[in-house]
Coordinates of C-alpha atoms and ligand atoms in Angstrom, one line a residue:
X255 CA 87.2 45.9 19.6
X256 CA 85.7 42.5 20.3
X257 CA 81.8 42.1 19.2
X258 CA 79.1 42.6 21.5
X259 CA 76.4 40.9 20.8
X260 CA 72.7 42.0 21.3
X261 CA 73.0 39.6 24.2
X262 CA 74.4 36.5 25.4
X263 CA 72.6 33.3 26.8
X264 CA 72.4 32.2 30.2
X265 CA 75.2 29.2 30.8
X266 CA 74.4 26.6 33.8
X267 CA 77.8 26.1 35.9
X268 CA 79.3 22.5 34.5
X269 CA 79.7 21.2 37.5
X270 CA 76.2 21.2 38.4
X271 CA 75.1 20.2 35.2
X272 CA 77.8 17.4 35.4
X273 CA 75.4 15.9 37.8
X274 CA 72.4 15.7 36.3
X275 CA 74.5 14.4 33.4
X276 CA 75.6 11.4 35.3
X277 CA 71.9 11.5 36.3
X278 CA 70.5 10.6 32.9
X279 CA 73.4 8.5 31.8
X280 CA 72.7 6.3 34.5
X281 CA 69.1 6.0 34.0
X282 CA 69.6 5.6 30.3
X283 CA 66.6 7.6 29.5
X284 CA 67.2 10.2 27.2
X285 CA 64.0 11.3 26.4
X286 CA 60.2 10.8 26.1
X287 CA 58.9 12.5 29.2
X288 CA 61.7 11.7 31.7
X289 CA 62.2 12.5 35.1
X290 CA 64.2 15.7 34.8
X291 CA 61.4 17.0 32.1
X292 CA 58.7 16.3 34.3
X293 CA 60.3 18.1 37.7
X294 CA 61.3 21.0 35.2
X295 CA 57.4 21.2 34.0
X296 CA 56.4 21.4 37.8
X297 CA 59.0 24.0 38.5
X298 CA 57.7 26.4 35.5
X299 CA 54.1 26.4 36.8
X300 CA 55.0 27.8 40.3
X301 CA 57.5 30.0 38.4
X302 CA 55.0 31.1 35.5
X303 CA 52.4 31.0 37.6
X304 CA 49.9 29.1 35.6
X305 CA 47.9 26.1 36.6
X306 CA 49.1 23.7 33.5
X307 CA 53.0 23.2 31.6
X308 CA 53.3 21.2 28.3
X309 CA 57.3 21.5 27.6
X310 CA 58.2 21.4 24.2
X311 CA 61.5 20.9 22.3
X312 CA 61.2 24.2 20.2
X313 CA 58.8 27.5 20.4
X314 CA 57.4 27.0 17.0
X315 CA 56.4 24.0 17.5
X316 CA 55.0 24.7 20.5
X317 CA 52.8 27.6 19.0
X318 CA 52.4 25.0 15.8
X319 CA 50.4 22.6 18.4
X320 CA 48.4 25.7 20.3
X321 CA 47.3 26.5 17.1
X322 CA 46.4 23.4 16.4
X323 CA 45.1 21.8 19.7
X324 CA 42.3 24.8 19.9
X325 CA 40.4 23.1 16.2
X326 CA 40.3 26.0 14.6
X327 CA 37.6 25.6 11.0
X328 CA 40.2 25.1 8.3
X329 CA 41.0 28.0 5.8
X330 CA 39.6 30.6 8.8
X331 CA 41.2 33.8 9.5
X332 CA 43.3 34.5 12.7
X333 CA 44.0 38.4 13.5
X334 CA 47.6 38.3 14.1
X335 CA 50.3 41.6 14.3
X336 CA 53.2 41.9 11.3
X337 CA 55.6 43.3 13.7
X338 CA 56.9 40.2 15.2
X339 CA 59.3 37.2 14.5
X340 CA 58.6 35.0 11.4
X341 CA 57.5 32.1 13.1
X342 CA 54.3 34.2 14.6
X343 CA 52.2 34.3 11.1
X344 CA 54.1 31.1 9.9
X345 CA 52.4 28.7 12.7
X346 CA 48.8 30.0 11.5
X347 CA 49.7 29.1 7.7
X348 CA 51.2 25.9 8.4
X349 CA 48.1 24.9 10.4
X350 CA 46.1 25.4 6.9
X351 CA 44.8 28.6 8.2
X352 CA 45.0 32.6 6.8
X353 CA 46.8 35.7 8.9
X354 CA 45.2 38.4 9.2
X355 CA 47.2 41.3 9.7
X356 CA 46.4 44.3 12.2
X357 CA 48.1 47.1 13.0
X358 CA 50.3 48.0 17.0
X359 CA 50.0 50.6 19.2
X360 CA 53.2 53.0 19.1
X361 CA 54.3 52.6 22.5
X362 CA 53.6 48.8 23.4
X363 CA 54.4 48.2 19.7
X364 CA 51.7 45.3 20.4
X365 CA 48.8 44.4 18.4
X366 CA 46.5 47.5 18.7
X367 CA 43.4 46.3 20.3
X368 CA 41.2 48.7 19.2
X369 CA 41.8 48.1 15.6
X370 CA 41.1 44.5 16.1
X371 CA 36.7 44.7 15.4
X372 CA 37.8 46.0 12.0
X373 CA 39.3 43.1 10.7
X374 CA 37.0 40.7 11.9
X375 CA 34.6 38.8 9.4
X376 CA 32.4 35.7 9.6
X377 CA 35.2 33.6 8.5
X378 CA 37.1 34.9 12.1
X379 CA 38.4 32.6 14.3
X380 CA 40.7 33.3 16.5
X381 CA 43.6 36.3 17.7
X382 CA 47.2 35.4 18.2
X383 CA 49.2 38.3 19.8
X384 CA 52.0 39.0 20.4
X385 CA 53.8 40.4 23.8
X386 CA 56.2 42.0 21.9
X387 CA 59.9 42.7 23.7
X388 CA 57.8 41.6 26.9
X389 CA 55.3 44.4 26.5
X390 CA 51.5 42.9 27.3
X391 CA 49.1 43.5 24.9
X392 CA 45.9 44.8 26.0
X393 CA 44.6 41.8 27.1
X394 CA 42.0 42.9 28.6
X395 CA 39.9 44.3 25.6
X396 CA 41.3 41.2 23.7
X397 CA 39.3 39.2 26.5
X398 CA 36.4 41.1 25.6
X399 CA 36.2 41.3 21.7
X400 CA 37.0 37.2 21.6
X401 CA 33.7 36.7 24.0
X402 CA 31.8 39.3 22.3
X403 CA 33.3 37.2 18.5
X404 CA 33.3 33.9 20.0
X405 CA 36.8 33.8 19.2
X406 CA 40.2 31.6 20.2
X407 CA 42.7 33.6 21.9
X408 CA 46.9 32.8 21.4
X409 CA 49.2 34.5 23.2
X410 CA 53.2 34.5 21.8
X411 CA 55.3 35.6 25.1
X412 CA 58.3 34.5 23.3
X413 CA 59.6 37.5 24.9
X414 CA 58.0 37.5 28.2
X415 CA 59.3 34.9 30.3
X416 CA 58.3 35.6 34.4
X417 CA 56.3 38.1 33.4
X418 CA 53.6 39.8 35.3
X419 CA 50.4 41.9 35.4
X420 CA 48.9 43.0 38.7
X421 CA 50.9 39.9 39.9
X422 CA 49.4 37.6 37.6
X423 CA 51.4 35.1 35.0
X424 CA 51.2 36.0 31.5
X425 CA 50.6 32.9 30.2
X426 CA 46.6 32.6 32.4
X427 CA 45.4 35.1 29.8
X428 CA 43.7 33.7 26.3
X429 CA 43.0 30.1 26.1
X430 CA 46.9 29.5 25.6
X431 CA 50.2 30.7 25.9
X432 CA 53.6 29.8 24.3
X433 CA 56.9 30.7 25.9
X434 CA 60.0 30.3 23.8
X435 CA 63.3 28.8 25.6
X436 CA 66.1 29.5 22.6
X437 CA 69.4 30.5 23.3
X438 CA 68.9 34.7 22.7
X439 CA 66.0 34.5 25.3
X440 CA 66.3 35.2 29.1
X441 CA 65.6 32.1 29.9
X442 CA 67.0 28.8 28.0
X443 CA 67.2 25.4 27.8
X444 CA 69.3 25.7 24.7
X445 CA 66.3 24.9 22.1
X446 CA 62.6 24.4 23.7
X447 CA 59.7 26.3 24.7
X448 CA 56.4 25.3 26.6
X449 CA 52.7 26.2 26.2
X450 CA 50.6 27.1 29.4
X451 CA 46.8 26.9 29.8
X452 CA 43.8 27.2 31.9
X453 CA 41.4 24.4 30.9
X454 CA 42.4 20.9 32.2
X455 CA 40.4 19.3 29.2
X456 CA 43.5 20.5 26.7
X457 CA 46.1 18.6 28.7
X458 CA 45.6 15.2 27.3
X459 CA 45.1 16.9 23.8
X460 CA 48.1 18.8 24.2
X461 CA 50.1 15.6 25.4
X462 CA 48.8 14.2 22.4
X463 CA 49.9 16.6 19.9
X464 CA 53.2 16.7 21.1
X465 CA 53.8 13.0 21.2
X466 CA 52.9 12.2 17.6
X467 CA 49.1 11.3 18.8
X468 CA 50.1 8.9 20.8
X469 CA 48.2 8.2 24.3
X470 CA 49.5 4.8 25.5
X471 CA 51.1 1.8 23.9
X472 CA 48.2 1.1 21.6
X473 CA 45.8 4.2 21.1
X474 CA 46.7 7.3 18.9
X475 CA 44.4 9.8 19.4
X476 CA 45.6 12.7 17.0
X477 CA 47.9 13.8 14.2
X478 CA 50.6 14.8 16.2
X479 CA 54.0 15.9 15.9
X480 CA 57.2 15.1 17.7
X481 CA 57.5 17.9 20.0
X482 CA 59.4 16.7 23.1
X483 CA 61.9 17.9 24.9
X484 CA 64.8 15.6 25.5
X485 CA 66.6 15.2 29.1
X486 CA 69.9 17.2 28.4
X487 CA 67.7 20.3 27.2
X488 CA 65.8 19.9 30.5
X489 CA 68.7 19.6 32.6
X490 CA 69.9 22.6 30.9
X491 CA 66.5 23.9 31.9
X492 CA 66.2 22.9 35.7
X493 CA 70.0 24.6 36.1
X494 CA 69.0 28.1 34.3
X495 CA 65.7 28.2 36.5
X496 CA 68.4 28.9 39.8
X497 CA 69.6 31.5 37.8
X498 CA 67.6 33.8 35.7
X499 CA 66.3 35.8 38.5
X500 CA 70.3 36.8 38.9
X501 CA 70.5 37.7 35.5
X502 CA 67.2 39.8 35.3
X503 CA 68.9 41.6 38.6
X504 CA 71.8 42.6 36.5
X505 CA 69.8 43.8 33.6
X506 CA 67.7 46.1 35.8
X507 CA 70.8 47.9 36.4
X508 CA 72.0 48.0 32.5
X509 CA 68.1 49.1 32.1
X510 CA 69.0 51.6 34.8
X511 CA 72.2 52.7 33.0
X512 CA 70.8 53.3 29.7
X513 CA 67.6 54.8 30.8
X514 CA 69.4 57.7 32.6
X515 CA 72.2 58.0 29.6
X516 CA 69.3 57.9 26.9
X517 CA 66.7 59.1 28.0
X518 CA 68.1 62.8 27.6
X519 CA 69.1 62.4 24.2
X520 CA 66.6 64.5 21.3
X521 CA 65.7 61.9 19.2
X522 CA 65.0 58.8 20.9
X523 CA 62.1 57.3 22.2
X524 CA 62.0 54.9 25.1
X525 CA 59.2 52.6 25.0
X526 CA 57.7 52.4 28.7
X527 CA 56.4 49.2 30.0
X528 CA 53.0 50.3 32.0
X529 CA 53.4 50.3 35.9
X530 CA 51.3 46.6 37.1
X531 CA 53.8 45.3 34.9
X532 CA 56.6 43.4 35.5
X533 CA 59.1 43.8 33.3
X534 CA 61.2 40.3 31.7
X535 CA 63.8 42.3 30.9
X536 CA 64.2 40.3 27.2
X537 CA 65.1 43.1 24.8
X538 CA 66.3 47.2 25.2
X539 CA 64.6 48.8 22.1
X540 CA 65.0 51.9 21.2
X541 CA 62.6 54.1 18.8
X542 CA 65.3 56.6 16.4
X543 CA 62.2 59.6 15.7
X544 CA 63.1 62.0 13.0
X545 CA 64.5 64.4 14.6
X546 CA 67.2 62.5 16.0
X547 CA 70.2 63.2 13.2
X548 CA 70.4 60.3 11.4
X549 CA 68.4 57.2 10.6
X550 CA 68.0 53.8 12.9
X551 CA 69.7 52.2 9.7
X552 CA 72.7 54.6 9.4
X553 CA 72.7 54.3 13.1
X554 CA 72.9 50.3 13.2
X555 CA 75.8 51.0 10.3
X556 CA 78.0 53.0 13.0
X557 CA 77.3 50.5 15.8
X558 CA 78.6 47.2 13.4
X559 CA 81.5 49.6 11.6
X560 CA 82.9 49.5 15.6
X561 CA 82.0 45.7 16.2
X562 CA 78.8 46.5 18.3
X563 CA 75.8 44.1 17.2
X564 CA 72.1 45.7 17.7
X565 CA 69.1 44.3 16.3
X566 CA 66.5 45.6 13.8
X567 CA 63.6 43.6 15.4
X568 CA 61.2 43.5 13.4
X569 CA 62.4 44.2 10.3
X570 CA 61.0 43.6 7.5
X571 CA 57.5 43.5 9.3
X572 CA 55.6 40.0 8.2
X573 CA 53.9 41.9 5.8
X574 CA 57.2 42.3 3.8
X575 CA 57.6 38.8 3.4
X576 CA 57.7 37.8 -0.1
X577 CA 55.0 34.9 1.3
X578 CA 52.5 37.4 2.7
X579 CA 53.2 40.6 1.0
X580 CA 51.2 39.9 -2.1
X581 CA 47.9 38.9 -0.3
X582 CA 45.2 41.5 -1.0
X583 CA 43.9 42.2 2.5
X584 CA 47.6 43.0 3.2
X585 CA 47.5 45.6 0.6
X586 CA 44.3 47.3 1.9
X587 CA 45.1 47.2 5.4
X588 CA 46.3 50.3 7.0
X589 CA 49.4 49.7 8.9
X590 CA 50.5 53.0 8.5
X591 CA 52.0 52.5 12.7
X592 CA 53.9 49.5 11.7
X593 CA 55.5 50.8 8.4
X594 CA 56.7 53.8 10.2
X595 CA 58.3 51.6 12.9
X596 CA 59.5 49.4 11.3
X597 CA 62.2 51.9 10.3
X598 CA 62.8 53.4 14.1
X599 CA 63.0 50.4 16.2
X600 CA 66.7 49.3 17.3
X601 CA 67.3 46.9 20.0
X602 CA 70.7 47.2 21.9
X603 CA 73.1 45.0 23.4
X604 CA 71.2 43.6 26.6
X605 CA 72.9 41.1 29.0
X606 CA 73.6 41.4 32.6
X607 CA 77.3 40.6 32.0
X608 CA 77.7 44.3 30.0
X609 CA 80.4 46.5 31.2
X610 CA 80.0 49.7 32.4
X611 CA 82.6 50.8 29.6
X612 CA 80.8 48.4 27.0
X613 CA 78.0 50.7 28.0
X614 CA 79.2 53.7 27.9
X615 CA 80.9 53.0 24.2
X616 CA 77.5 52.3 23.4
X617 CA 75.9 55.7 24.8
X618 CA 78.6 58.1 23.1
X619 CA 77.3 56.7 20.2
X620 CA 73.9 57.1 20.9
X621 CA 75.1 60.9 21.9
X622 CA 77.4 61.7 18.8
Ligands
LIG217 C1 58.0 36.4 19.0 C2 58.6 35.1 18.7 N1 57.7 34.0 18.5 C3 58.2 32.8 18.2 C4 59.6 32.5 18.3 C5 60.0 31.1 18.0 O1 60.6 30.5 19.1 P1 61.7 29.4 18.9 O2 62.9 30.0 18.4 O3 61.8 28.8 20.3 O4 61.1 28.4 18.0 C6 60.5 33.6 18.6 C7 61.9 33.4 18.6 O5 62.7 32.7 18.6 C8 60.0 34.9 18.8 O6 60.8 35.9 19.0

C-alpha cells in the first residue's frame, strides 16, 4: 500500500501562483518587507482576528523574538508545559532564560492552569503555553494568575491557526501570540510563521527584532535577528489564504468519519475540544487507555508494518530531553499527567484529501 502520511500540506494552484511569480520577478524585489508580504500581513489580521501581524520567515524564530521583544530579567524562570514540540522550551533557553516545567490537564492536554501558582517563585517571569493540537488553554485563569504575579504571558498556537473562542482570535489573549506556517500545518507558506499582539508600542520593537535591529537606513535600535519572510513564501501565503477554509471543510467530515467509527471502540479516548470553541482542525489525536488491547506503541507498529504513518506527538515529553531531563526542578516536579500521556497519545492521518477507504483501513485497525 502506498504511505499515508499524518497529513499532507496545502498546495496553491500553479497557475495562480505563476502570477504572482511574474509579479515579483518583475519588481525584482525578493524580499525585505515587499508588497506581497505586506498585503498578506493585512489579510491575516482580518483572518486571525487580531489588531497587529509581524510575519516571520520561521515559527521559532518568531517565538525566539516574542520572547525576546517582552525584556524578560535574564536567567528568570518562564512556566512552560513539556508536552509540546521541541522548539517550545528551546526559545526560552536560547533567550538566556530557564523553563520551568508544569504539568497538562488530561483532556486539553494543555498546560494545567491550576497547577501554575505552584511553580511560581520570585525569580517568575513570565508563562508560555501551549494550545496544544488547537486545544485553548485556560486562558482565562492564566489572565488572572499573570495580573495577580505580574507576569508576561506567550501563547504557542502553532497548532491553532483560525482559531476561536466565543468568536474571539486566539492570538488577542496574553501579551503575544506565535502562529507557525510550516508545511505539516493547516495553513502554510512553506516555512514562516507570524506573531500577533495587542499593544501598538511592541510594533516598532517587533519590526526591529526581526530586521536585525534595524529601523531605517542609519539607526539600529536592537539586537535583532534576520527574521523575514521573503516574497515567494508570501505568495505561497496569499494563495493558501483562498483555500484553507476548503480544506478545514473537508477535515470536518474526516473528523466526522472517525468520530462516529472511533468513538465506540473500548479503549480509546477522544479528546473533546470545549463548545465556544472553534476547532482548527490541525491534528486527530487519539488517547490508547489501558484497557484498550494493546499499547499506543505496539499500535503505531501495526499502523507503519501496513505503510500508514501516525504520529507520537509528544513524545518524548521536553522533560525527556537529554538538555532538560537532568535539571533538579525537573526531577521534583510532579508530572505524573504528562508521563502517563506521553505513552497514550497517537495522532492519525489528518488531511481533507483522505479517502473514505484510506479511512476505513485506518478504523479496522483501530477495531482489530
Ligand atoms: C507547538 C509548536 N511550537 C513551535 C513550532 C515551531 O514552528 P516552526 O516549525 O514554524 O519553526 C512547532 C512546529 O513546527 C510546533 O508544533
Amino acid at each position: 500500500m502506498e504511505k499515508i502520511f499524518v497529513t499532507q500540506p496545502l498546495l496553491p494552484s500553479l497557475t495562480e501562483l505563476d502570477i504572482h511569480l511574474k509579479d515579483i520577478w518583475s519588481s525584482k524585489w525578493l524580499t525585505n518587507m515587499g508588497s506581497k508580504h505586506n498585503e498578506l500581513e493585512t489579510k491575516l489580521k482580518d483572518v486571525l482576528k487580531v489588531p497587529n501581524v509581524s510575519l516571520f520567515n520561521n515559527g521559532t524564530i518568531a517565538l525566539l523574538v516574542a520572547v525576546k521583544a517582552l525584556d524578560l530579567p535574564y536567567g528568570s524562570e518562564v512556566i512552560t508545559t513539556p508536552f509540546t514540540f521541541a522548539a517550545t522550551p528551546h526559545c526560552i533557553t536560547w533567550n538566556g532564560l530557564k523553563p520551568v516545567f508544569c504539568d497538562i490537564e488530561p483532556n486539553t492536554m494543555t498546560i494545567d492552569a491550576e497547577k501554575i501558582e505552584s511553580f511560581i517563585t520570585p525569580n517568575t517571569s513570565a508563562i508560555l503555553a501551549v494550545h496544544v493540537y488547537g486545544f485553548p488553554c485556560n486562558v482565562e485563569k492564566i489572565d488572572k494568575i499573570a495580573k495577580k504575579y505580574n507576569l508576561k504571558v506567550i501563547y504557542d498556537a502553532a497548532h491553532a491557526f483560525s482559531t476561536e473562542i466565543n468568536g474571539r482570535g486566539i492570538g488577542t489573549f496574553g501579551d503575544i501570540t506565535m502562529f507557525s506556517f510550516h508545511a505539516t500545518k493547516l495553513y502554510n507558506t512553506i516555512e514562516g510563521g507570524c506573531l500577533t499582539f495587542n499593544d501598538p508600542n511592541l510594533v516598532r520593537k517587533i519590526y526591529n527584532l526581526r530586521n536585525f535591529g534595524i529601523q531605517s537606513e542609519e539607526l539600529v535600535e536592537e539586537v535583532g535577528i534576520n527574521g523575514k519572510l521573503n516574497e515567494l513564501q508570501a505568495a505561497v501565503g496569499l494563495e493558501n489564504l483562498k483555500l484553507y477554509k476548503a480544506e478545514q471543510e473537508k477535515r470536518t467530515k474526516v473528523k466526522a468519519f472517525y468520530d462516529e467509527n472511533l468513538s465506540k471502540i473500548k479503549g480509546i479516548r477522544i479528546p473533546k475540544m470545549p463548545e465556544n470553541v472553534t476547532n482548527s482542525y490541525q491534528y486527530y489525536p487519539i488517547v490508547i487507555e489501558e484497557d484498550y488491547p494493546i499499547s499506543r506503541n505496539e499500535l503505531y507498529d501495526k499502523f507503519k508494518e501496513i505503510n500508514i504513518l501516525t504520529r507520537k506527538y509528544f513524545y518524548p515529553a521536553c522533560t525527556d530531553y537529554e538538555c532538560y531531563k537532568n535539571d533538579l526542578a525537573v526531577k521534583l516536579a510532579d508530572l505524573s499527567v504528562v508521563n502517563d500521556l506521553k505513552h497514550k497519545v497517537l495522532c492519525l492521518p489528518y488531511y481533507g484529501d483522505l479517502t473514505i477507504d484510506m479511512l476505513n483501513i485506518i478504523c479496522e485497525v483501530l477495531k482489530k
